[in-house]
RNA sequence: GCGCUUGUAGCUCAGGUGGUUAGAGCGCUACACUGAUAAUGUAGAGGUCCGUGGUUCAAGUCCACGCAGGCGCACCA
């Protein structure tokens, strides 16, 4: 059984309708069907970037998920099988912070007030706090993703896959232990996160000893330009506020584009002549201008004023590569001599203070570390007893023994005990270093300097930037490959791929995996205490086996991971005695063992030489978790190997642009490093959703938009459509809408774009459907007849079908190219402009007037086809209304075998139905109609008044025949009797020429202006001559026909309108005959209104009596009696002298009495 | 600071490879239409194309330098 009638809706509440559709989907498992029905077809792989269920979803999630949904649905319509597994990101700092907030604790309390065990248990509970809300959002917005079997990053299977990947990296030599330079508090013995460093009060004004040191330039070929005479002492000046880093100096950094100067002067401490190099902008800080004119030779040691002379100036890049002598040679190695002590460029150098030259100590500064790495400058290091490389300052903040002069001394006075500081003889290390440098002619200036410096929030002591152990993935080793692979990825927008992502890859540094935290995937590496032996565990079973080894040597009492189950086969004789027993197999059965901390920390393994090995305490970066999802979501390689193979790499992913260095990178890196492949082929990076003022949405500002509220007001479709159609997904979206409360309060000045979409697009589409349903139901049209061939349908039908097919092609291409905005706008324009405003408006009469014959059926079929096709094409963006529309149509017609639009197939373009010429003709018809309307308006002649003719001057034959073909359409649209095309020969057309700049520009260059003036002043004869002979000589210029555009802009004797070269003239003369017809039409109009006001149904018949005194009116009505009767469905139109009762119509100056009676059958 | 991105009408956005009158929708104003009617159509007003300089016969479009907003990076997830 299927319905006979198309549903007609009165006063429909859209969100409620969407609820109905949700129920339909759920009851009939449409989502599951949309996947199952594509079984065996090519698969289209989509990866869901896991959201953290730890926070509430915002409106931007609707944006991101709409984009994901669109392409998954589109590909399904194309016949691909699109599985989409949901996922949850469950680890990481935000979870920890929210737990700490909830419990009112800090990181400090972990291990004391709360055990790691309890803390992690709390994290596990908290992280899924909002899953219900997320589930609701997913459902409400119509986002189809498989929430039944999501991957969850904290699950053991997931962790095991991650471990497997880490082990593979380890085996390839891509996982190593190194260090990063981080803020470090020697007194607390711990690194500080930037979070901790951003606490109020950590940055304080302190007064430090600052030293401007002299670095002696090595005289060689590259530096020859600096040496004015043999044996000259040339030194580069560099300034530091941390003198304790000077023994570790490895390079000097300059700004390539900064200006530097070489100055001849004397050292203020040793009084020796010296030539120093520093930034030109900094000269005034080091030299007194009063001494500028003083001859160098006049200087005597001890003089207050030290003379100086600027010898030469140059750009910083000239200094790059120069070598200098090591300042404090405590550590001397061949490698250092070969590679270090060079001038290198750095983009962070400025001339606000110092000398414009920055001293770099690889291990004691973030910039220093980065810039020296980039230029392959080795770090200055000592060695401990085990031969490991160690920095020149130990973890307590003291110089190591190699720094002989200061061995064992704290590098900062603040670290000393109070008694030590109380000693009047005490001199800080900074000061001692300054003294030493002064004595050795290596200091140019020493002074106290007040600046802001970070302090540890726990000990109040200054922090050091210090190298701390970290585990890294050697991404730099495969940098080129990653960049190469990136080129094959289709990025939307392309600039994110080439620019943001491409640059990131170019400047890639090794990926620091280490996090000193509690809730995350533990690094599966066990190490002996001396660091000489280590093992990386790649599976739960491997861990089991290693524990067994440890158990054998007594390091572990039991094996918490699992057990081998020994299965024995025992044979007994009849008496029940054992005659044979045999171990036939051993199965490993894992225990329920949480792979998180603290449990894994308790596991001690044994090295091949018998040393105990302890787990490296770090957790891994949660970004590795999410980057591992292509593998770990399937528990690959332990299970689902085939599944994985089929679904790698992804065809499509999409996330916010802020994920560029996040998920996009980690996916790419892991796939590139381990699988020599991209992880995704197409990626749409979406922009941000901002508030109406362009500010970022945040809880703090209170401008966050609640997605549920928006959808409850306008429904998911309008919200989705608005987001897609309004701007490209990669542009930021200014989300503007008016809440129901604001409407009540009356805030009309705020624009509401969702409402606009809802009304303008969905409203029009609903109206168009309602129009169709109304008449189709009356006529019983159920699309039972065969399709009427296009050739037998009228021009306007063929036109809209042609437009529809063009639309199918364009929309298909737009989706295919991941341009959803283009697709949405195309469909929107088609619906409002072509379908509703032109096709339906022009063809209304065919639906309600004529008999139920071929022409009418053609009209129904045409409109039906447009609506149905539109429903399928818009389904990816507006899954709800498209479903409603499709089902409302299809339930009656049963044309398609699908219960849901989402099971249907994307329409194919019928190339033969596209008629470019027809589309051009119709465009002309639209333009001419519009111009005619404009003329009527100007003359204040109402549309119901028929007019005699319109004149259209046309010069070329193609346009002529095109207009002729659509003249009937135009005439009925504008209510004019005739359309006359006037050609060249009529003598009515006045021609105008416009310069064609494209040809003129290349031909005349500078003379263009003169030629243009010439062309604009061409007379009638000259234009005619140019047309005839193709050329015209005037004032020395040889014009050819292609240099001008000829247009007919006027018609003699008529008022005209023109646009883009098309001109229309309207004959405004109204004959008596026309006037009578106009009156009849007005009469019909009034009568129709009366019918409607009286509440008659469309199909009701009436009898009409008219009393009109004026002879003109009588004659007019009589002459058009049949017309009036047909239009108004009057069975009888009777004329009377006077009527006792009834309505009075006022038309022009006439009063007409009318009585109307319904005819009941 | 570095990198990416955006800036066009009151609002939201279009404006291949440079071509002279810069467009659309909404909003506003006026008018029209009235068997799609809590719809619809037509027209009008509304622009320093962020600024400055340059290239060019010609710049919203190309180049340089700025200004403003947004995002990312600066070892934060």
CSV table of N, CA and C (backbone and C1' of nucleotides) in Angstrom, one decimal, chain A residues 94 181 495 500 503 515 517 622-623 661 696 726 732 734 751 753 756 759-760 767 771 825 836-837 844 848 942 944 997 1005-1006 1008 1085 1088-1089 1091 1097-1098, chain B residues 1 3-6 11-14 17 19-20 25-27 30-37 39-43 57 69-77:
chain,number,residue,atom,x,y,z
A,94,UNK,N,44.0,18.4,28.8
A,94,UNK,CA,42.7,19.0,29.1
A,94,UNK,C,41.9,18.1,30.1
A,181,UNK,N,65.5,21.7,25.1
A,181,UNK,CA,65.8,22.7,26.1
A,181,UNK,C,64.5,23.2,26.7
A,495,UNK,N,46.2,26.4,-0.4
A,495,UNK,CA,47.2,27.2,0.4
A,495,UNK,C,47.6,26.6,1.7
A,500,UNK,N,50.9,26.6,4.8
A,500,UNK,CA,50.9,26.2,6.2
A,500,UNK,C,51.5,24.9,6.5
A,503,UNK,N,55.2,24.5,4.6
A,503,UNK,CA,56.3,25.2,5.4
A,503,UNK,C,56.6,24.5,6.6
A,515,UNK,N,55.9,13.3,27.3
A,515,UNK,CA,55.1,14.2,28.2
A,515,UNK,C,55.3,13.7,29.6
A,517,UNK,N,53.5,13.3,32.3
A,517,UNK,CA,52.2,13.3,32.9
A,517,UNK,C,51.7,11.9,33.3
A,622,UNK,N,49.7,13.0,23.1
A,622,UNK,CA,48.4,12.4,22.7
A,622,UNK,C,48.2,12.6,21.2
A,623,UNK,N,48.9,13.4,20.6
A,623,UNK,CA,48.7,13.6,19.1
A,623,UNK,C,49.2,12.3,18.4
A,661,UNK,N,49.0,21.4,12.2
A,661,UNK,CA,50.2,20.8,12.8
A,661,UNK,C,49.8,19.7,13.9
A,696,UNK,N,36.3,35.3,18.2
A,696,UNK,CA,36.3,33.9,18.5
A,696,UNK,C,35.3,33.6,19.6
A,726,UNK,N,27.0,29.9,2.9
A,726,UNK,CA,27.3,31.3,3.2
A,726,UNK,C,28.7,31.7,2.8
A,732,UNK,N,36.8,31.7,7.5
A,732,UNK,CA,36.1,31.8,8.8
A,732,UNK,C,34.6,32.2,8.6
A,734,UNK,N,31.3,34.0,10.1
A,734,UNK,CA,30.7,34.8,11.1
A,734,UNK,C,29.3,34.4,11.3
A,751,UNK,N,21.1,41.0,11.9
A,751,UNK,CA,20.7,40.2,10.8
A,751,UNK,C,20.8,38.7,11.1
A,753,UNK,N,21.1,35.2,9.3
A,753,UNK,CA,21.3,34.6,8.0
A,753,UNK,C,20.7,33.2,7.9
A,756,UNK,N,17.3,33.7,6.8
A,756,UNK,CA,17.3,34.0,5.4
A,756,UNK,C,17.3,32.8,4.5
A,759,UNK,N,14.1,30.8,4.8
A,759,UNK,CA,12.9,31.4,4.1
A,759,UNK,C,13.2,31.4,2.6
A,760,UNK,N,14.3,32.0,2.2
A,760,UNK,CA,14.5,32.2,0.8
A,760,UNK,C,14.7,30.8,0.1
A,767,UNK,N,7.3,25.8,-1.0
A,767,UNK,CA,6.3,26.4,-1.8
A,767,UNK,C,6.1,25.7,-3.1
A,771,UNK,N,2.9,23.7,-4.3
A,771,UNK,CA,2.2,24.0,-5.6
A,771,UNK,C,1.9,22.8,-6.4
A,825,UNK,N,25.3,26.8,-3.6
A,825,UNK,CA,24.8,28.0,-4.2
A,825,UNK,C,24.2,27.7,-5.6
A,836,UNK,N,11.5,28.2,-9.5
A,836,UNK,CA,10.3,28.9,-8.9
A,836,UNK,C,9.9,30.2,-9.6
A,837,UNK,N,10.9,31.0,-9.8
A,837,UNK,CA,10.6,32.3,-10.3
A,837,UNK,C,10.4,32.4,-11.8
A,844,UNK,N,2.2,28.4,-14.5
A,844,UNK,CA,1.1,28.1,-13.6
A,844,UNK,C,-0.2,27.7,-14.2
A,848,UNK,N,-3.4,24.4,-13.6
A,848,UNK,CA,-4.8,24.5,-13.1
A,848,UNK,C,-5.8,24.7,-14.2
A,942,UNK,N,-0.3,49.2,-16.0
A,942,UNK,CA,-0.3,48.0,-15.2
A,942,UNK,C,-0.2,46.8,-16.2
A,944,UNK,N,-1.9,44.1,-16.3
A,944,UNK,CA,-3.1,43.5,-16.8
A,944,UNK,C,-3.6,44.2,-18.1
A,997,UNK,N,38.6,47.6,-25.7
A,997,UNK,CA,39.9,47.9,-25.1
A,997,UNK,C,40.9,46.8,-25.3
A,1005,UNK,N,48.7,51.0,-27.4
A,1005,UNK,CA,49.5,51.4,-26.2
A,1005,UNK,C,49.2,52.8,-25.7
A,1006,UNK,N,50.2,53.7,-25.9
A,1006,UNK,CA,50.0,55.0,-25.3
A,1006,UNK,C,48.9,55.8,-26.0
A,1008,UNK,N,46.0,54.9,-26.8
A,1008,UNK,CA,44.7,54.4,-26.5
A,1008,UNK,C,43.7,55.5,-26.2
A,1085,UNK,N,-9.8,39.3,-12.5
A,1085,UNK,CA,-9.0,39.4,-11.3
A,1085,UNK,C,-9.9,39.7,-10.0
A,1088,UNK,N,-11.9,36.7,-9.2
A,1088,UNK,CA,-11.1,35.6,-8.6
A,1088,UNK,C,-10.9,36.0,-7.1
A,1089,UNK,N,-10.6,37.2,-6.8
A,1089,UNK,CA,-10.5,37.7,-5.4
A,1089,UNK,C,-11.7,37.4,-4.6
A,1091,UNK,N,-14.0,35.1,-5.3
A,1091,UNK,CA,-14.1,33.7,-5.1
A,1091,UNK,C,-13.3,33.3,-3.8
A,1097,UNK,N,-13.4,26.6,-3.0
A,1097,UNK,CA,-12.3,25.8,-3.4
A,1097,UNK,C,-11.9,26.0,-4.9
A,1098,UNK,N,-10.7,25.6,-5.2
A,1098,UNK,CA,-10.2,25.9,-6.6
A,1098,UNK,C,-11.2,25.3,-7.6
B,1,G,P,56.2,42.2,15.7
B,1,G,O5',57.2,41.0,15.4
B,1,G,C5',58.6,41.2,15.5
B,1,G,C4',59.2,39.8,15.4
B,1,G,C3',58.7,38.9,14.3
B,1,G,O3',59.4,39.2,13.1
B,1,G,C1',58.7,37.7,16.3
B,3,G,P,57.6,35.4,7.6
B,3,G,O5',56.6,34.2,7.6
B,3,G,C5',57.0,32.9,7.2
B,3,G,C4',55.9,31.9,7.4
B,3,G,C3',54.6,32.2,6.7
B,3,G,O3',54.6,31.9,5.3
B,3,G,C1',54.2,31.5,8.9
B,4,C,P,53.7,32.8,4.3
B,4,C,O5',52.3,32.3,4.6
B,4,C,C5',51.9,30.9,4.3
B,4,C,C4',50.6,30.6,4.9
B,4,C,C3',49.4,31.5,4.4
B,4,C,O3',49.0,31.2,3.2
B,4,C,C1',49.3,31.2,6.8
B,5,U,P,48.3,32.3,2.2
B,5,U,O5',47.0,32.7,3.0
B,5,U,C5',45.9,31.8,3.1
B,5,U,C4',44.8,32.3,4.0
B,5,U,C3',44.2,33.6,3.6
B,5,U,O3',43.3,33.5,2.5
B,5,U,C1',44.7,33.7,5.9
B,6,U,P,43.0,34.6,1.5
B,6,U,O5',42.1,35.6,2.3
B,6,U,C5',40.8,35.2,2.7
B,6,U,C4',40.1,36.2,3.6
B,6,U,C3',40.1,37.6,3.1
B,6,U,O3',39.0,37.8,2.3
B,6,U,C1',40.9,37.6,5.3
B,11,C,P,28.5,46.6,7.2
B,11,C,O5',27.5,45.4,7.3
B,11,C,C5',27.0,44.9,8.6
B,11,C,C4',26.2,43.6,8.4
B,11,C,C3',27.0,42.5,7.6
B,11,C,O3',27.8,41.7,8.5
B,11,C,C1',24.8,42.8,6.7
B,12,U,P,29.1,41.0,7.9
B,12,U,O5',28.5,39.9,6.9
B,12,U,C5',27.9,38.8,7.5
B,12,U,C4',27.5,37.8,6.4
B,12,U,C3',28.6,37.5,5.4
B,12,U,O3',29.4,36.5,5.9
B,12,U,C1',26.6,38.1,4.2
B,13,C,P,30.8,36.3,5.3
B,13,C,O5',30.5,35.7,3.8
B,13,C,C5',31.3,36.0,2.7
B,13,C,C4',30.5,35.8,1.5
B,13,C,C3',31.3,35.9,0.2
B,13,C,O3',31.9,34.6,-0.1
B,13,C,C1',29.3,37.1,0.0
B,14,A,P,33.2,34.6,-1.0
B,14,A,O5',32.6,34.5,-2.5
B,14,A,C5',32.3,35.7,-3.2
B,14,A,C4',31.6,35.3,-4.5
B,14,A,C3',32.5,35.5,-5.7
B,14,A,O3',33.3,34.4,-6.0
B,14,A,C1',30.6,36.7,-5.9
B,17,U,P,42.5,36.0,-12.6
B,17,U,O5',43.1,36.0,-14.1
B,17,U,C5',44.5,36.5,-14.2
B,17,U,C4',45.1,35.8,-15.4
B,17,U,C3',45.3,36.7,-16.6
B,17,U,O3',46.4,37.6,-16.4
B,17,U,C1',44.5,34.7,-17.3
B,19,G,P,40.1,42.6,-16.3
B,19,G,O5',40.0,43.9,-17.4
B,19,G,C5',39.9,45.2,-16.9
B,19,G,C4',39.4,46.1,-18.0
B,19,G,C3',38.3,45.5,-18.9
B,19,G,O3',37.4,46.6,-19.2
B,19,G,C1',40.1,46.1,-20.2
B,20,U,P,36.0,46.7,-18.6
B,20,U,O5',35.9,48.3,-18.3
B,20,U,C5',35.4,48.8,-17.1
B,20,U,C4',35.7,50.2,-17.0
B,20,U,C3',34.8,51.1,-17.9
B,20,U,O3',34.5,52.3,-17.3
B,20,U,C1',37.0,51.4,-18.5
B,25,G,P,19.4,40.0,-6.4
B,25,G,O5',19.5,39.3,-5.0
B,25,G,C5',19.1,37.9,-4.9
B,25,G,C4',19.4,37.5,-3.5
B,25,G,C3',18.7,38.3,-2.4
B,25,G,O3',17.4,38.0,-2.1
B,25,G,C1',21.0,38.0,-1.8
B,26,C,P,16.4,39.0,-1.7
B,26,C,O5',16.9,39.3,-0.2
B,26,C,C5',16.8,38.3,0.8
B,26,C,C4',17.4,38.7,2.1
B,26,C,C3',16.9,40.0,2.7
B,26,C,O3',15.7,39.8,3.4
B,26,C,C1',19.3,40.1,2.6
B,27,G,P,14.6,40.9,3.4
B,27,G,O5',15.2,42.1,4.1
B,27,G,C5',15.6,42.1,5.5
B,27,G,C4',16.3,43.3,5.9
B,27,G,C3',15.6,44.6,5.5
B,27,G,O3',14.6,45.0,6.4
B,27,G,C1',17.9,44.7,4.8
B,30,A,P,7.8,53.5,1.6
B,30,A,O5',7.6,53.4,0.0
B,30,A,C5',7.6,54.7,-0.7
B,30,A,C4',7.6,54.4,-2.2
B,30,A,C3',6.6,53.5,-2.8
B,30,A,O3',5.3,54.2,-3.0
B,30,A,C1',8.6,52.8,-3.6
B,31,C,P,3.9,53.4,-2.9
B,31,C,O5',3.9,52.5,-4.2
B,31,C,C5',3.8,53.2,-5.5
B,31,C,C4',4.2,52.2,-6.6
B,31,C,C3',3.3,51.0,-6.8
B,31,C,O3',2.2,51.4,-7.5
B,31,C,C1',5.6,50.3,-6.8
B,32,A,P,0.9,50.5,-7.3
B,32,A,O5',1.2,49.1,-8.1
B,32,A,C5',1.4,49.1,-9.5
B,32,A,C4',2.0,47.8,-9.9
B,32,A,C3',1.1,46.6,-9.7
B,32,A,O3',0.2,46.5,-10.8
B,32,A,C1',3.3,46.1,-9.0
B,33,C,P,-1.2,45.8,-10.6
B,33,C,O5',-0.8,44.3,-10.3
B,33,C,C5',-0.3,43.5,-11.4
B,33,C,C4',0.1,42.2,-10.8
B,33,C,C3',-1.0,41.4,-10.1
B,33,C,O3',-1.8,40.7,-11.0
B,33,C,C1',1.0,41.3,-8.8
B,34,U,P,-3.4,40.7,-10.8
B,34,U,O5',-3.5,39.5,-9.7
B,34,U,C5',-2.9,38.2,-9.9
B,34,U,C4',-2.9,37.5,-8.6
B,34,U,C3',-4.3,37.3,-8.0
B,34,U,O3',-4.4,36.0,-7.6
B,34,U,C1',-3.0,38.4,-6.5
B,35,G,P,-5.7,35.2,-7.9
B,35,G,O5',-5.0,33.8,-7.9
B,35,G,C5',-4.1,33.3,-7.0
B,35,G,C4',-4.2,31.8,-6.9
B,35,G,C3',-3.8,31.2,-8.3
B,35,G,O3',-3.0,30.1,-8.0
B,35,G,C1',-6.1,30.6,-7.7
B,36,A,P,-1.5,30.5,-8.0
B,36,A,O5',-1.1,30.3,-6.5
B,36,A,C5',-1.3,29.0,-5.9
B,36,A,C4',-0.3,28.8,-4.8
B,36,A,C3',-0.1,30.1,-4.1
B,36,A,O3',-0.7,30.2,-2.8
B,36,A,C1',2.0,29.2,-4.9
B,37,U,P,-0.8,29.4,-1.6
B,37,U,O5',-1.0,30.5,-0.5
B,37,U,C5',0.1,31.0,0.2
B,37,U,C4',-0.2,32.5,0.4
B,37,U,C3',-1.6,32.8,0.9
B,37,U,O3',-1.5,33.6,2.1
B,37,U,C1',-1.0,34.2,-0.9
B,39,A,P,5.2,35.8,4.0
B,39,A,O5',4.7,35.3,2.5
B,39,A,C5',5.7,35.3,1.6
B,39,A,C4',5.5,34.1,0.7
B,39,A,C3',6.0,34.3,-0.7
B,39,A,O3',7.4,33.9,-0.8
B,39,A,C1',3.8,33.8,-0.9
B,40,U,P,8.5,35.0,-1.2
B,40,U,O5',8.0,35.3,-2.6
B,40,U,C5',7.8,34.3,-3.6
B,40,U,C4',7.2,34.9,-4.8
B,40,U,C3',7.9,36.1,-5.4
B,40,U,O3',9.1,35.7,-6.1
B,40,U,C1',5.6,36.5,-5.4
B,41,G,P,10.3,36.7,-6.2
B,41,G,O5',9.8,37.7,-7.3
B,41,G,C5',9.5,37.2,-8.6
B,41,G,C4',8.9,38.4,-9.4
B,41,G,C3',9.8,39.6,-9.6
B,41,G,O3',10.7,39.4,-10.6
B,41,G,C1',7.6,40.2,-8.9
B,42,U,P,12.1,40.1,-10.6
B,42,U,O5',11.7,41.6,-10.8
B,42,U,C5',11.2,42.0,-12.1
B,42,U,C4',10.8,43.5,-12.1
B,42,U,C3',11.9,44.4,-11.6
B,42,U,O3',12.8,44.7,-12.6
B,42,U,C1',9.9,45.0,-10.5
B,43,A,P,14.3,45.1,-12.3
B,43,A,O5',14.2,46.5,-11.7
B,43,A,C5',13.8,47.6,-12.5
B,43,A,C4',13.4,48.8,-11.7
B,43,A,C3',14.5,49.5,-10.8
B,43,A,O3',15.4,50.3,-11.6
B,43,A,C1',12.6,49.2,-9.5
B,57,C,P,52.9,51.7,-21.0
B,57,C,O5',51.4,52.3,-20.9
B,57,C,C5',51.3,53.7,-21.2
B,57,C,C4',49.8,54.0,-21.4
B,57,C,C3',48.9,53.5,-20.3
B,57,C,O3',48.8,54.4,-19.2
B,57,C,C1',48.0,52.8,-22.4
B,69,G,P,43.4,44.5,15.3
B,69,G,O5',42.5,43.3,14.7
B,69,G,C5',41.1,43.3,14.9
B,69,G,C4',40.5,42.2,14.1
B,69,G,C3',40.9,40.8,14.4
B,69,G,O3',40.4,40.3,15.6
B,69,G,C1',40.8,41.1,12.0
B,70,G,P,41.2,39.3,16.4
B,70,G,O5',41.2,38.0,15.5
B,70,G,C5',40.0,37.3,15.3
B,70,G,C4',40.2,36.2,14.3
B,70,G,C3',41.3,35.2,14.7
B,70,G,O3',40.8,34.3,15.8
B,70,G,C1',41.5,35.7,12.5
B,71,C,P,41.8,33.8,16.8
B,71,C,O5',42.6,32.6,16.0
B,71,C,C5',41.9,31.5,15.5
B,71,C,C4',42.8,30.8,14.5
B,71,C,C3',44.1,30.3,15.1
B,71,C,O3',43.9,29.1,15.9
B,71,C,C1',44.5,31.2,13.0
B,72,G,P,44.9,28.9,17.1
B,72,G,O5',46.2,28.3,16.4
B,72,G,C5',46.2,27.1,15.6
B,72,G,C4',47.5,27.0,14.8
B,72,G,C3',48.7,27.0,15.6
B,72,G,O3',49.0,25.8,16.2
B,72,G,C1',48.9,28.5,13.8
B,73,C,P,49.8,25.8,17.6
B,73,C,O5',51.3,26.2,17.2
B,73,C,C5',52.0,25.4,16.3
B,73,C,C4',53.3,26.0,16.0
B,73,C,C3',54.2,26.4,17.2
B,73,C,O3',54.9,25.4,17.7
B,73,C,C1',54.1,28.2,15.6
B,74,A,P,55.1,25.3,19.3
B,74,A,O5',56.0,26.6,19.6
B,74,A,C5',57.3,26.7,19.1
B,74,A,C4',58.0,27.9,19.6
B,74,A,C3',57.7,28.2,21.1
B,74,A,O3',58.4,27.4,22.0
B,74,A,C1',57.4,30.2,19.8
B,75,C,P,58.1,27.3,23.5
B,75,C,O5',57.6,25.8,23.7
B,75,C,C5',56.3,25.3,23.4
B,75,C,C4',56.5,23.9,23.0
B,75,C,C3',56.8,22.9,24.2
B,75,C,O3',55.7,22.2,24.7
B,75,C,C1',58.5,22.8,22.6
B,76,C,P,54.4,22.2,24.5
B,76,C,O5',53.5,21.7,25.7
B,76,C,C5',53.0,22.7,26.6
B,76,C,C4',51.6,23.0,26.4
B,76,C,C3',50.8,21.9,25.7
B,76,C,O3',50.5,20.9,26.5
B,76,C,C1',50.2,24.0,24.8
B,77,A,P,50.9,19.4,26.1
B,77,A,O5',49.5,18.7,26.5
B,77,A,C5',48.8,17.9,25.5
B,77,A,C4',47.5,18.5,25.2
B,77,A,C3',46.8,17.9,24.0
B,77,A,O3',46.1,16.7,24.4
B,77,A,C1',46.8,20.2,23.8
